[in-house]
């Protein structure tokens, strides 16, 4: 006999209208139970549990997911839109810091935003980082913010990577102790000191360069140096006749030195310039005119021989260049107290020329050349021309030039807008793929922003940087880095020791 399908009946749930409250409540409970019974009867039978499966491990919800509108299934979930300004969003959702420049390189310190180690090596970044076109570096910061400590720590740590360090001009004598600690060499120049450097020394000819080409290159460098010295002392550009006189005088001195197996000297060039008969004899067509045109040149170069710089650059070099030394610095601190900045600048130029000529061999390995207190040469166009030529040769010679100044406005002191001096100074900045900016005063922010193209956030950060913290702009990428020093480095690089000393009676 076929079984009948059980149906839920609601007939017993109907109660008279005038029933009491208890009867109505019981009827509602019965109605809910009948509804649940009908719902379960309409569902398909559950799948049998797989044999051996623990019933306690069954899914909490069916395969279709949790039922109800809260399941967020079916694409029906609608959340209210939340709108905010970018100023609010920048605080609610901070930007993500990038991963830095990689782990290869010299350890600098801590990346403030990424909370990771920050390393830097211009030679490792060249060719690997897009937009990194040269290894030159600009370091700017006001006094007391730690830029000098950064330059010295870069030098010390670079030696561990096999690089050699050269400081062609040390106006304060701060690099002497660093060179001594590294086992390097220091050449002290000044009135009464025995050290002599001949800026007209000819370096060894690099491998692969013909003798004729090298003679032409050495002559060009010597003429550029002599012209720079003369223009710095005279404070003007040289006239065409003066250029001719300088060429003739140098050629005569070089010919005489080669005939006698000696080296040309600045004093000999000044003597020929002061001898009209020798200049007139060299050029018959200009006889009687060339000697007169060279009078100012003779007096300008005489300062290096008989003036306040006598005894430093007017004799053969007493120190030979040692390419195997880890560090070499030239101490010019004896020239800083006279109050005449031109004398120090001339000495810096001669010392730099001597060292740069020794570094002309591209097979000499990778080297750092640090120009400390470079702001002093910004007011002299002739010296900027020499520095620019050295900047252009950095890649071919394997040299990373580091220029240290106080303010970005030092670059603007080279001349008025549109002048050649300003163009040369801005060109040096352009040829630096790395710009390290320590704290700048409020009145210097405008020039820093204009020269470096800083954003509003970067400008605000530069004005609030603390000691040892700087903005690194490397090939267009920006980092805020906290420079970290070892205790021995902090003791070695302390330039504020005298300020902190207490004198007791």
Short mmCIF file of C-alpha atoms in Angstrom, two decimals:
data_model
loop_
_atom_site.label_atom_id
_atom_site.label_comp_id
_atom_site.label_asym_id
_atom_site.label_seq_id
_atom_site.Cartn_x
_atom_site.Cartn_y
_atom_site.Cartn_z
CA UNK A 1 0.00 0.00 0.00
CA UNK A 2 1.51 3.32 -1.08
CA UNK A 3 2.34 5.73 1.71
CA UNK A 4 0.84 9.16 1.66
CA UNK A 5 2.99 12.29 1.64
CA UNK A 6 2.82 14.01 5.01
CA UNK A 7 1.51 17.52 4.72
CA UNK A 8 1.77 20.24 7.29
CA UNK A 9 -1.63 21.49 8.34
CA UNK A 10 -2.27 24.87 9.90
CA UNK A 11 -5.90 24.20 10.85
CA UNK A 12 -5.19 23.65 14.56
CA UNK A 13 -3.38 26.99 14.69
CA UNK A 14 -6.49 29.05 14.16
CA UNK A 15 -7.96 30.12 17.50
CA UNK A 16 -11.08 32.02 18.33
CA UNK A 17 -10.77 35.79 18.21
CA UNK A 18 -11.54 36.20 21.90
CA UNK A 19 -8.98 33.66 23.17
CA UNK A 20 -6.66 34.57 26.03
CA UNK A 21 -3.01 35.62 25.69
CA UNK A 22 -1.56 32.26 26.67
CA UNK A 23 -3.55 30.46 23.98
CA UNK A 24 -2.43 32.96 21.31
CA UNK A 25 1.25 32.57 22.30
CA UNK A 26 1.03 28.81 22.09
CA UNK A 27 -0.57 29.08 18.67
CA UNK A 28 2.29 31.24 17.39
CA UNK A 29 4.89 28.74 18.57
CA UNK A 30 3.00 25.95 16.87
CA UNK A 31 2.85 27.96 13.64
CA UNK A 32 6.62 28.54 13.68
CA UNK A 33 7.26 24.85 14.26
CA UNK A 34 4.96 23.90 11.39
CA UNK A 35 6.72 26.35 9.07
CA UNK A 36 10.16 24.95 9.89
CA UNK A 37 8.84 21.41 9.37
CA UNK A 38 7.52 22.33 5.92
CA UNK A 39 10.82 24.03 4.96
CA UNK A 40 12.92 21.02 5.92
CA UNK A 41 10.54 18.68 4.10
CA UNK A 42 11.05 20.66 0.86
CA UNK A 43 14.90 20.41 0.98
CA UNK A 44 16.66 17.57 -0.86
CA UNK A 45 18.05 14.80 1.21
CA UNK A 46 21.59 15.40 2.48
CA UNK A 47 24.41 13.48 0.88
CA UNK A 48 25.53 10.51 2.85
CA UNK A 49 28.73 10.98 4.78
CA UNK A 50 31.74 9.38 3.16
CA UNK A 51 32.75 6.19 4.91
CA UNK A 52 35.46 6.70 7.45
CA UNK A 53 34.90 10.49 7.69
CA UNK A 54 34.46 11.84 11.15
CA UNK A 55 31.03 13.52 11.39
CA UNK A 56 32.66 16.28 13.46
CA UNK A 57 34.72 17.33 10.42
CA UNK A 58 31.74 18.17 8.26
CA UNK A 59 31.62 21.70 6.83
CA UNK A 60 29.93 24.28 8.98
CA UNK A 61 28.16 25.77 5.95
CA UNK A 62 26.94 24.09 2.79
CA UNK A 63 29.00 24.10 -0.40
CA UNK A 64 27.00 27.05 -1.74
CA UNK A 65 28.22 29.17 1.14
CA UNK A 66 26.61 30.84 4.06
CA UNK A 67 23.00 31.72 3.28
CA UNK A 68 21.53 35.15 3.69
CA UNK A 69 22.35 38.68 2.47
CA UNK A 70 25.45 38.89 4.70
CA UNK A 71 27.25 36.28 2.61
CA UNK A 72 28.31 38.94 0.03
CA UNK A 73 27.65 36.43 -2.74
CA UNK A 74 25.97 37.15 -6.01
CA UNK A 75 27.47 40.63 -6.42
CA UNK A 76 24.69 42.23 -4.45
CA UNK A 77 26.86 43.70 -1.70
CA UNK A 78 26.79 47.50 -1.86
CA UNK A 79 28.98 49.59 0.42
CA UNK A 80 28.54 53.34 0.84
CA UNK A 81 31.12 55.47 -1.04
CA UNK A 82 33.69 57.33 1.06
CA UNK A 83 35.11 60.55 -0.37
CA UNK A 84 38.06 62.59 0.96
CA UNK A 85 40.61 65.16 -0.18
CA UNK A 86 44.17 64.24 -1.13
CA UNK A 87 45.43 66.08 1.95
CA UNK A 88 43.37 63.76 4.15
CA UNK A 89 44.29 60.71 2.11
CA UNK A 90 48.02 61.40 2.48
CA UNK A 91 47.64 61.12 6.24
CA UNK A 92 45.15 58.27 6.26
CA UNK A 93 47.12 56.22 3.71
CA UNK A 94 50.88 57.01 3.96
CA UNK A 95 52.99 56.51 0.84
CA UNK A 96 55.06 53.37 0.43
CA UNK A 97 58.85 53.76 0.67
CA UNK A 98 60.88 52.20 -2.12
CA UNK A 99 63.51 49.59 -1.59
CA UNK A 100 66.53 51.89 -1.91
CA UNK A 101 69.54 51.56 -4.20
CA UNK A 102 70.28 47.95 -3.43
CA UNK A 103 72.66 46.28 -1.01
CA UNK A 104 75.80 46.73 -3.13
CA UNK A 105 77.95 49.67 -2.08
CA UNK A 106 79.30 51.66 0.84
CA UNK A 107 77.17 51.61 3.97
CA UNK A 108 75.92 55.13 4.71
CA UNK A 109 73.31 54.70 7.41
CA UNK A 110 69.57 54.24 7.73
CA UNK A 111 66.86 55.04 5.21
CA UNK A 112 64.41 56.98 7.38
CA UNK A 113 61.30 56.10 5.39
CA UNK A 114 62.06 52.49 4.53
CA UNK A 115 63.66 51.74 7.93
CA UNK A 116 66.39 49.83 6.12
CA UNK A 117 70.12 50.12 5.53
CA UNK A 118 71.15 52.66 2.90
CA UNK A 119 74.20 51.94 0.74
CA UNK A 120 75.77 53.94 -2.06
CA UNK A 121 78.54 53.40 -4.59
CA UNK A 122 78.71 55.63 -7.69
CA UNK A 123 80.80 53.10 -9.58
CA UNK A 124 78.34 50.29 -8.90
CA UNK A 125 75.34 52.43 -9.83
CA UNK A 126 76.81 53.62 -13.12
CA UNK A 127 75.28 51.61 -15.92
CA UNK A 128 72.85 49.87 -13.56
CA UNK A 129 70.55 52.70 -12.49
CA UNK A 130 68.54 54.52 -15.14
CA UNK A 131 69.45 58.20 -15.34
CA UNK A 132 72.75 57.76 -13.46
CA UNK A 133 75.05 59.26 -16.08
CA UNK A 134 78.17 60.17 -14.07
CA UNK A 135 79.82 59.40 -10.70
CA UNK A 136 80.15 63.05 -9.58
CA UNK A 137 78.60 64.18 -6.29
CA UNK A 138 77.51 67.52 -4.83
CA UNK A 139 77.35 67.80 -1.03
CA UNK A 140 75.82 70.96 0.46
CA UNK A 141 74.91 71.82 4.04
CA UNK A 142 75.25 74.55 6.61
CA UNK A 143 77.97 74.43 9.24
CA UNK A 144 77.47 71.92 12.04
CA UNK A 145 75.04 69.58 10.28
CA UNK A 146 77.55 66.78 9.62
CA UNK A 147 78.43 67.16 5.95
CA UNK A 148 82.17 67.05 6.72
CA UNK A 149 81.70 63.82 8.68
CA UNK A 150 79.82 62.32 5.75
CA UNK A 151 82.59 63.21 3.30
CA UNK A 152 85.24 61.71 5.57
CA UNK A 153 83.28 58.54 6.27
CA UNK A 154 82.74 58.06 2.53
CA UNK A 155 86.49 58.30 2.06
CA UNK A 156 87.35 55.90 4.88
CA UNK A 157 84.77 53.31 3.91
CA UNK A 158 85.64 53.56 0.22
CA UNK A 159 89.20 52.45 0.99
CA UNK A 160 87.76 49.14 2.21
CA UNK A 161 86.34 48.65 -1.30
CA UNK A 162 89.75 49.12 -2.90
CA UNK A 163 89.25 52.75 -3.95
CA UNK A 164 91.95 55.38 -3.45
CA UNK A 165 91.21 58.82 -2.03
CA UNK A 166 92.75 62.13 -3.10
CA UNK A 167 92.15 65.52 -1.50
CA UNK A 168 93.90 68.11 -3.72
CA UNK A 169 93.14 71.02 -1.39
CA UNK A 170 92.56 70.85 2.36
CA UNK A 171 92.15 74.49 3.49
CA UNK A 172 91.57 73.58 7.16
CA UNK A 173 93.95 70.66 7.61
CA UNK A 174 91.10 68.37 8.71
CA UNK A 175 92.05 65.53 6.37
CA UNK A 176 95.58 65.07 7.71
CA UNK A 177 94.56 62.84 10.62
CA UNK A 178 92.30 60.81 8.32
CA UNK A 179 95.14 60.19 5.87
CA UNK A 180 97.45 59.17 8.69
CA UNK A 181 94.92 56.70 10.10
CA UNK A 182 94.54 55.09 6.68
CA UNK A 183 98.28 54.83 6.14
CA UNK A 184 98.23 57.53 3.49
CA UNK A 185 100.33 60.61 2.86
CA UNK A 186 99.88 64.33 3.52
CA UNK A 187 101.79 67.13 1.81
CA UNK A 188 101.82 70.36 3.80
CA UNK A 189 102.39 73.57 1.85
CA UNK A 190 102.86 77.05 3.23
CA UNK A 191 105.34 79.81 3.99
CA UNK A 192 108.44 78.37 5.64
CA UNK A 193 107.55 74.74 4.99
CA UNK A 194 109.92 72.51 3.00
CA UNK A 195 107.25 71.03 0.73
CA UNK A 196 107.31 72.01 -2.96
CA UNK A 197 104.96 71.12 -5.80
CA UNK A 198 105.55 71.91 -9.44
CA UNK A 199 102.15 72.28 -11.15
CA UNK A 200 103.86 72.00 -14.56
CA UNK A 201 105.01 68.43 -13.92
CA UNK A 202 104.28 66.11 -16.84
CA UNK A 203 102.61 62.87 -15.71
CA UNK A 204 103.52 59.49 -17.09
CA UNK A 205 102.07 58.78 -20.51
CA UNK A 206 99.09 56.41 -20.27
CA UNK A 207 99.21 53.11 -22.05
CA UNK A 208 97.79 53.25 -25.55
CA UNK A 209 98.39 57.00 -26.10
CA UNK A 210 100.95 57.99 -28.71
CA UNK A 211 103.87 60.20 -27.80
CA UNK A 212 102.74 63.00 -30.09
CA UNK A 213 99.19 63.02 -28.76
CA UNK A 214 100.42 63.01 -25.18
CA UNK A 215 102.74 65.97 -25.77
CA UNK A 216 99.80 67.92 -27.19
CA UNK A 217 97.62 66.99 -24.22
CA UNK A 218 100.26 68.03 -21.67
CA UNK A 219 100.79 71.36 -23.43
CA UNK A 220 97.06 72.04 -23.42
CA UNK A 221 96.82 71.36 -19.70
CA UNK A 222 99.75 73.61 -18.92
CA UNK A 223 98.30 76.46 -20.96
CA UNK A 224 94.94 76.04 -19.27
CA UNK A 225 96.59 76.21 -15.85
CA UNK A 226 98.70 79.26 -16.68
CA UNK A 227 95.73 81.04 -18.18
CA UNK A 228 93.58 80.26 -15.14
CA UNK A 229 96.21 81.61 -12.75
CA UNK A 230 96.71 84.78 -14.78
CA UNK A 231 92.99 85.49 -15.14
CA UNK A 232 92.44 84.91 -11.42
CA UNK A 233 95.12 87.42 -10.42
CA UNK A 234 94.19 89.99 -13.07
CA UNK A 235 90.47 89.60 -12.51
CA UNK A 236 89.68 89.71 -16.22
CA UNK A 237 89.88 87.74 -19.44
CA UNK A 238 93.17 87.63 -21.33
CA UNK A 239 93.61 89.61 -24.52
CA UNK A 240 94.59 87.83 -27.75
CA UNK A 241 98.14 89.17 -27.58
CA UNK A 242 98.45 87.90 -24.01
CA UNK A 243 97.38 84.42 -25.09
CA UNK A 244 100.06 84.50 -27.77
CA UNK A 245 102.68 85.65 -25.28
CA UNK A 246 101.71 82.84 -22.92
CA UNK A 247 102.03 80.26 -25.71
CA UNK A 248 105.43 81.55 -26.79
CA UNK A 249 106.78 81.73 -23.24
CA UNK A 250 105.67 78.19 -22.40
CA UNK A 251 107.14 76.76 -25.60
CA UNK A 252 110.49 78.43 -24.94
CA UNK A 253 110.61 77.17 -21.35
CA UNK A 254 109.65 73.61 -22.37
CA UNK A 255 112.26 73.56 -25.15
CA UNK A 256 114.95 74.76 -22.74
CA UNK A 257 113.94 72.17 -20.12
CA UNK A 258 114.02 69.31 -22.64
CA UNK A 259 117.44 70.37 -23.86
CA UNK A 260 118.79 70.30 -20.31
CA UNK A 261 116.84 67.29 -19.04
CA UNK A 262 114.86 69.29 -16.47
CA UNK A 263 111.21 70.15 -15.83
CA UNK A 264 109.57 73.49 -16.74
CA UNK A 265 108.90 75.78 -13.78
CA UNK A 266 106.48 78.64 -13.16
CA UNK A 267 109.36 80.94 -12.33
CA UNK A 268 110.92 80.36 -15.73
CA UNK A 269 107.64 81.17 -17.49
CA UNK A 270 107.34 84.39 -15.48
CA UNK A 271 110.95 85.29 -16.35
CA UNK A 272 110.38 84.83 -20.10
CA UNK A 273 107.19 86.90 -19.93
CA UNK A 274 109.17 89.65 -18.24
CA UNK A 275 111.86 89.58 -20.95
CA UNK A 276 110.52 91.48 -24.00
CA UNK A 277 113.62 90.73 -26.06
CA UNK A 278 113.08 86.97 -25.81
CA UNK A 279 109.41 87.24 -26.80
CA UNK A 280 110.21 89.62 -29.65
CA UNK A 281 112.88 87.26 -30.95
CA UNK A 282 110.38 84.41 -31.12
CA UNK A 283 107.94 86.27 -33.40
CA UNK A 284 109.55 88.54 -35.94
CA UNK A 285 106.30 89.95 -37.25
CA UNK A 286 105.24 91.14 -33.81
CA UNK A 287 108.67 92.37 -32.79
CA UNK A 288 108.40 95.19 -30.29
CA UNK A 289 104.75 94.54 -29.51
CA UNK A 290 104.55 91.11 -27.88
CA UNK A 291 106.82 91.99 -24.99
CA UNK A 292 104.74 95.04 -24.14
CA UNK A 293 101.53 92.96 -24.19
CA UNK A 294 103.00 90.45 -21.74
CA UNK A 295 103.74 92.95 -18.96
CA UNK A 296 100.53 92.24 -17.02
CA UNK A 297 101.04 88.51 -17.42
CA UNK A 298 104.56 88.72 -16.05
CA UNK A 299 103.41 90.59 -12.96
CA UNK A 300 100.48 88.21 -12.43
CA UNK A 301 102.65 85.09 -12.43
CA UNK A 302 105.35 86.83 -10.42
CA UNK A 303 103.09 86.57 -7.36
CA UNK A 304 103.54 82.79 -7.43
CA UNK A 305 107.31 83.16 -7.50
CA UNK A 306 108.20 86.22 -5.43
CA UNK A 307 104.92 87.12 -3.73
CA UNK A 308 103.01 85.63 -0.82
CA UNK A 309 103.07 82.18 -2.47
CA UNK A 310 106.83 82.11 -3.00
CA UNK A 311 108.56 78.88 -2.09
CA UNK A 312 105.64 76.54 -2.77
CA UNK A 313 105.21 76.21 -6.53
CA UNK A 314 108.40 77.71 -7.97
CA UNK A 315 110.76 74.73 -7.63
CA UNK A 316 110.84 71.06 -8.62
CA UNK A 317 108.50 68.85 -6.64
CA UNK A 318 110.00 67.50 -3.45
CA UNK A 319 107.35 64.79 -3.11
CA UNK A 320 106.75 62.07 -5.66
CA UNK A 321 103.24 60.93 -6.40
CA UNK A 322 102.65 57.45 -4.97
CA UNK A 323 99.78 55.77 -6.86
CA UNK A 324 99.73 52.84 -4.43
CA UNK A 325 98.98 54.97 -1.34
CA UNK A 326 95.40 54.57 -0.09
CA UNK A 327 95.03 58.31 0.44
CA UNK A 328 96.86 61.53 -0.41
CA UNK A 329 95.92 65.00 0.81
CA UNK A 330 97.50 68.43 0.35
CA UNK A 331 97.32 70.56 3.49
CA UNK A 332 96.93 74.29 2.76
CA UNK A 333 95.85 75.34 6.25
CA UNK A 334 98.89 77.63 6.62
CA UNK A 335 97.40 79.95 3.99
CA UNK A 336 94.03 80.50 5.61
CA UNK A 337 94.88 83.22 8.10
CA UNK A 338 96.11 86.01 5.83
CA UNK A 339 92.62 87.25 5.02
CA UNK A 340 93.33 87.21 1.26
CA UNK A 341 91.21 84.52 -0.28
CA UNK A 342 92.92 84.87 -3.66
CA UNK A 343 96.21 83.46 -2.35
CA UNK A 344 94.45 80.36 -1.04
CA UNK A 345 92.52 79.94 -4.29
CA UNK A 346 95.72 80.17 -6.35
CA UNK A 347 97.37 77.59 -4.13
CA UNK A 348 94.32 75.34 -4.44
CA UNK A 349 94.52 75.63 -8.21
CA UNK A 350 98.22 74.76 -8.40
CA UNK A 351 97.87 71.86 -5.98
CA UNK A 352 94.83 70.54 -7.84
CA UNK A 353 96.65 70.78 -11.17
CA UNK A 354 99.61 68.82 -9.83
CA UNK A 355 97.41 66.06 -8.44
CA UNK A 356 95.06 65.94 -11.44
CA UNK A 357 97.98 65.51 -13.80
CA UNK A 358 99.13 62.55 -11.74
CA UNK A 359 95.64 61.04 -11.95
CA UNK A 360 95.48 61.28 -15.73
CA UNK A 361 96.21 57.59 -16.21
CA UNK A 362 92.88 55.77 -16.76
CA UNK A 363 94.50 52.47 -15.79
CA UNK A 364 95.12 53.73 -12.26
CA UNK A 365 91.94 52.14 -10.91
CA UNK A 366 88.87 53.77 -9.46
CA UNK A 367 89.50 56.86 -7.37
CA UNK A 368 87.70 59.50 -5.35
CA UNK A 369 88.77 63.16 -5.64
CA UNK A 370 87.31 65.32 -2.89
CA UNK A 371 87.18 69.10 -3.33
CA UNK A 372 86.61 70.41 0.19
CA UNK A 373 85.54 74.04 0.62
CA UNK A 374 84.84 74.21 -3.11
CA UNK A 375 82.73 77.34 -2.62
CA UNK A 376 85.96 79.37 -2.63
CA UNK A 377 86.53 78.81 -6.34
CA UNK A 378 82.98 79.70 -7.37
CA UNK A 379 83.84 83.40 -7.70
CA UNK A 380 86.62 82.77 -10.21
CA UNK A 381 85.51 81.89 -13.72
CA UNK A 382 88.94 80.64 -14.76
CA UNK A 383 89.01 78.11 -11.95
CA UNK A 384 85.49 76.97 -12.75
CA UNK A 385 86.63 76.23 -16.29
CA UNK A 386 89.38 73.97 -14.99
CA UNK A 387 87.00 72.18 -12.64
CA UNK A 388 84.47 71.68 -15.41
CA UNK A 389 87.09 70.07 -17.65
CA UNK A 390 87.98 67.70 -14.81
CA UNK A 391 84.30 66.89 -14.31
CA UNK A 392 83.91 65.98 -17.98
CA UNK A 393 86.81 63.52 -17.80
CA UNK A 394 85.56 61.71 -14.69
CA UNK A 395 84.02 58.72 -16.46
CA UNK A 396 86.98 58.09 -18.76
CA UNK A 397 89.49 58.32 -15.90
CA UNK A 398 87.46 56.28 -13.40
CA UNK A 399 87.19 59.20 -10.96
CA UNK A 400 84.30 60.17 -8.70
CA UNK A 401 84.50 63.89 -7.90
CA UNK A 402 82.96 65.06 -4.62
CA UNK A 403 82.36 68.82 -4.32
CA UNK A 404 81.60 70.16 -0.82
CA UNK A 405 79.90 73.55 -0.40
CA UNK A 406 77.84 75.26 2.31
CA UNK A 407 74.82 76.59 0.43
CA UNK A 408 73.29 76.11 -2.98
CA UNK A 409 73.46 79.87 -3.39
CA UNK A 410 77.26 79.49 -3.57
CA UNK A 411 76.69 78.37 -7.14
CA UNK A 412 74.83 81.60 -7.85
CA UNK A 413 77.79 83.65 -6.58
CA UNK A 414 79.70 82.73 -9.72
CA UNK A 415 78.05 85.58 -11.62
CA UNK A 416 74.89 87.27 -12.73
CA UNK A 417 72.13 85.42 -14.52
CA UNK A 418 73.23 84.63 -18.06
CA UNK A 419 76.93 85.16 -17.35
CA UNK A 420 79.57 82.58 -18.18
CA UNK A 421 80.44 82.10 -14.52
CA UNK A 422 76.85 81.27 -13.64
CA UNK A 423 76.59 78.91 -16.60
CA UNK A 424 79.76 77.08 -15.54
CA UNK A 425 78.59 76.72 -11.94
CA UNK A 426 75.20 75.41 -12.99
CA UNK A 427 76.96 73.10 -15.43
CA UNK A 428 78.90 71.54 -12.56
CA UNK A 429 75.61 70.88 -10.80
CA UNK A 430 74.15 69.35 -13.95
CA UNK A 431 77.15 67.02 -14.21
CA UNK A 432 76.45 65.63 -10.72
CA UNK A 433 74.03 62.70 -10.82
CA UNK A 434 74.07 62.61 -7.02
CA UNK A 435 73.04 65.62 -4.92
CA UNK A 436 73.22 65.36 -1.13
CA UNK A 437 71.50 68.22 0.66
CA UNK A 438 71.84 68.74 4.39
CA UNK A 439 69.86 71.35 6.26
CA UNK A 440 69.54 74.76 4.61
CA UNK A 441 68.45 77.98 6.26
CA UNK A 442 65.04 79.41 5.45
CA UNK A 443 66.47 82.18 3.27
CA UNK A 444 68.32 79.58 1.17
CA UNK A 445 65.36 77.34 0.40
CA UNK A 446 64.29 79.32 -2.66
CA UNK A 447 67.67 78.94 -4.39
CA UNK A 448 67.89 75.27 -3.41
CA UNK A 449 64.43 74.60 -4.80
CA UNK A 450 65.18 76.45 -8.04
CA UNK A 451 68.54 74.77 -8.68
CA UNK A 452 67.57 71.24 -7.69
CA UNK A 453 63.92 71.23 -8.71
CA UNK A 454 62.75 70.16 -5.26
CA UNK A 455 59.11 69.35 -4.63
CA UNK A 456 57.14 71.05 -1.88
CA UNK A 457 57.56 68.05 0.42
CA UNK A 458 61.31 67.92 -0.22
CA UNK A 459 61.71 71.64 0.41
CA UNK A 460 59.91 71.34 3.72
CA UNK A 461 62.03 68.33 4.66
CA UNK A 462 65.30 70.14 3.90
CA UNK A 463 64.40 72.99 6.25
CA UNK A 464 63.72 70.56 9.11
CA UNK A 465 66.62 68.13 8.73
CA UNK A 466 68.50 67.33 11.92
CA UNK A 467 72.22 66.73 12.32
CA UNK A 468 73.47 63.85 10.23
CA UNK A 469 70.26 63.58 8.24
CA UNK A 470 70.21 64.57 4.58
CA UNK A 471 68.17 64.46 1.42
CA UNK A 472 69.81 62.24 -1.18
CA UNK A 473 68.73 62.80 -4.77
CA UNK A 474 70.22 60.06 -6.91
CA UNK A 475 69.28 60.11 -10.59
CA UNK A 476 65.93 61.69 -9.81
CA UNK A 477 65.09 59.40 -6.87
CA UNK A 478 64.86 60.88 -3.38
CA UNK A 479 65.84 59.41 -0.02
CA UNK A 480 66.00 60.81 3.50
CA UNK A 481 69.03 59.14 5.06
CA UNK A 482 70.36 59.23 8.61
CA UNK A 483 74.14 59.03 8.50
CA UNK A 484 75.50 56.62 11.13
CA UNK A 485 79.04 56.78 12.49
CA UNK A 486 81.13 54.29 14.40
CA UNK A 487 82.42 55.56 17.73
CA UNK A 488 85.97 55.57 16.36
CA UNK A 489 84.84 57.51 13.29
CA UNK A 490 82.99 60.02 15.45
CA UNK A 491 86.18 60.64 17.42
CA UNK A 492 88.30 60.87 14.28
CA UNK A 493 85.97 63.21 12.37
CA UNK A 494 85.10 65.55 15.24
CA UNK A 495 85.55 69.09 13.94
CA UNK A 496 83.82 70.64 16.96
CA UNK A 497 86.37 69.50 19.52
CA UNK A 498 87.61 73.02 20.17
CA UNK A 499 84.08 74.33 20.63
CA UNK A 500 83.40 71.68 23.24
CA UNK A 501 86.69 72.07 25.10
CA UNK A 502 86.66 73.81 28.46
CA UNK A 503 89.67 75.88 29.37
CA UNK A 504 90.51 75.79 33.06
CA UNK A 505 92.94 78.10 34.79
#
